[in-house]
Coordinates of C-alpha atoms in Angstrom, one line a residue:
M722 CA 0.0 0.0 0.0
D723 CA 1.2 3.5 -0.9
A724 CA -0.1 6.1 1.4
R725 CA 0.1 8.7 -1.4
D726 CA -2.7 7.0 -3.2
V727 CA -5.3 7.3 -0.5
I728 CA -4.2 9.9 2.2
K729 CA -4.5 13.6 1.4
I730 CA -3.0 16.7 2.9
G731 CA -5.6 18.4 5.1
M732 CA -7.3 15.3 6.4
S733 CA -8.0 15.8 10.1
A734 CA -9.6 14.5 13.2
E735 CA -10.4 15.8 16.7
R736 CA -10.7 14.1 20.0
S737 CA -11.8 15.4 23.4
L738 CA -11.7 14.1 26.9
I739 CA -12.3 15.3 30.4
V740 CA -9.0 14.9 32.3
P741 CA -9.3 12.1 34.8
V742 CA -7.0 11.5 37.8
E743 CA -5.5 8.5 36.0
R744 CA -4.0 10.8 33.3
T745 CA -2.2 13.1 35.6
V746 CA 1.5 13.2 36.4
G747 CA 0.7 12.9 40.1
H748 CA -1.0 9.6 39.4
F749 CA 2.3 8.2 37.9
V750 CA 4.9 10.0 40.0
P751 CA 4.3 10.5 43.8
D752 CA 4.4 14.0 45.1
M753 CA 3.9 15.6 41.7
P754 CA 1.0 17.9 40.8
M755 CA -2.3 16.4 39.7
V756 CA -2.3 17.9 36.3
Y757 CA -2.6 16.4 32.8
A758 CA 0.6 14.5 32.1
T759 CA 2.6 15.2 29.0
P760 CA 2.8 11.6 27.8
M761 CA -1.0 11.4 28.1
M762 CA -1.4 14.5 25.9
I763 CA 1.0 13.0 23.3
L764 CA -1.1 9.8 23.4
E765 CA -4.2 11.8 22.5
M766 CA -2.3 13.5 19.7
E767 CA -1.2 10.1 18.3
L768 CA -4.8 8.8 18.6
A769 CA -6.2 11.8 16.8
S770 CA -3.6 11.4 14.0
A771 CA -4.5 7.7 13.6
D772 CA -8.2 8.7 13.5
A773 CA -7.6 11.2 10.8
I774 CA -6.6 8.6 8.3
K775 CA -7.9 5.2 9.5
A776 CA -10.9 5.1 7.2
C777 CA -8.6 5.3 4.2
L778 CA -6.4 2.3 5.1
E779 CA -6.8 -0.9 3.2
P780 CA -7.8 -4.0 5.3
G781 CA -4.8 -5.4 7.1
W782 CA -3.0 -2.1 7.3
V783 CA -2.5 0.2 10.3
T784 CA -0.3 3.1 11.3
V785 CA 2.2 3.2 14.1
G786 CA 3.8 6.3 15.7
T787 CA 7.3 6.9 14.6
E788 CA 8.2 10.5 15.6
V789 CA 7.0 13.1 18.1
D790 CA 8.1 16.7 18.4
I791 CA 5.8 18.1 20.9
R792 CA 5.8 21.1 23.3
H793 CA 3.6 21.0 26.4
L794 CA 2.7 24.7 26.9
A795 CA 0.4 24.8 30.0
A796 CA -0.8 22.8 32.9
T797 CA -4.4 21.5 32.9
P798 CA -6.2 20.3 36.0
V799 CA -8.4 17.3 36.6
G800 CA -11.9 17.8 35.3
A801 CA -10.9 20.2 32.5
T802 CA -11.9 19.3 28.9
V803 CA -9.0 18.8 26.6
R804 CA -9.6 19.0 22.8
T805 CA -6.9 17.5 20.5
I806 CA -6.7 18.2 16.8
S807 CA -4.5 16.5 14.2
R808 CA -4.1 17.5 10.5
V809 CA -2.1 15.7 7.7
I810 CA 0.6 18.0 6.4
A811 CA 2.7 15.6 4.3
V812 CA 2.3 12.2 2.8
E813 CA 5.2 10.0 1.7
R814 CA 5.0 6.3 0.5
R815 CA 4.9 4.9 4.0
I816 CA 5.1 7.9 6.3
I817 CA 2.3 10.4 7.1
R818 CA 3.2 13.6 8.9
F819 CA 0.8 15.6 11.1
E820 CA 0.5 19.0 12.8
V821 CA -1.0 18.5 16.2
E822 CA -2.5 20.8 18.8
A823 CA -4.2 20.5 22.2
F824 CA -6.5 23.0 23.9
D825 CA -8.1 23.1 27.3
D826 CA -11.1 25.3 28.3
K827 CA -8.9 28.4 28.4
R828 CA -5.9 28.1 26.0
R829 CA -3.6 26.1 23.8
I830 CA -1.8 23.6 26.0
G831 CA 0.3 21.7 23.4
E832 CA 1.5 21.8 19.9
G833 CA 3.9 20.1 17.5
R834 CA 4.5 17.5 14.9
H835 CA 3.9 13.8 14.7
A836 CA 4.6 11.1 12.1
R837 CA 3.1 7.7 11.6
G838 CA 4.3 4.8 9.6
L839 CA 2.1 2.6 7.4
V840 CA 2.4 -1.1 8.4
N841 CA 1.0 -4.3 7.1
V842 CA -0.1 -6.1 10.3
E843 CA 0.5 -9.6 9.0
A844 CA 4.0 -8.9 7.7
F845 CA 4.8 -6.9 10.9
T846 CA 3.6 -9.7 13.2
K847 CA 5.7 -12.3 11.3
Q848 CA 8.8 -10.3 12.1
F849 CA 8.3 -11.1 15.8
G850 CA 7.4 -14.8 15.5
G851 CA 3.6 -14.2 15.5
T852 CA 1.1 -15.6 13.1

């Protein structure tokens, strides 16, 4: 599968969530503040990126995260709504590049770039001894 045949620049997706305790830095690291953790924000950015293109993928194909270049700009407390947006900015044969942003109720809290690689699940699984 060649991503250039089916994925177009400008494709996008948006996700939102209400920050739960389980996604705070304080949940993972004792004595840290109970605010939205950077890795959790990056996870939502990756998921939004996958959502933006998944309908175009042929059966048996998925994308996996390969690069992140993210800035976490502001802290967000438990209970706040976070909205994450991802937009395709470049398409190569097997790599799709995205611009990503995250916002809470008051401001932009994250921004950056993300890339995902196109993978055939069966071929990928065989590499690791799976069937």
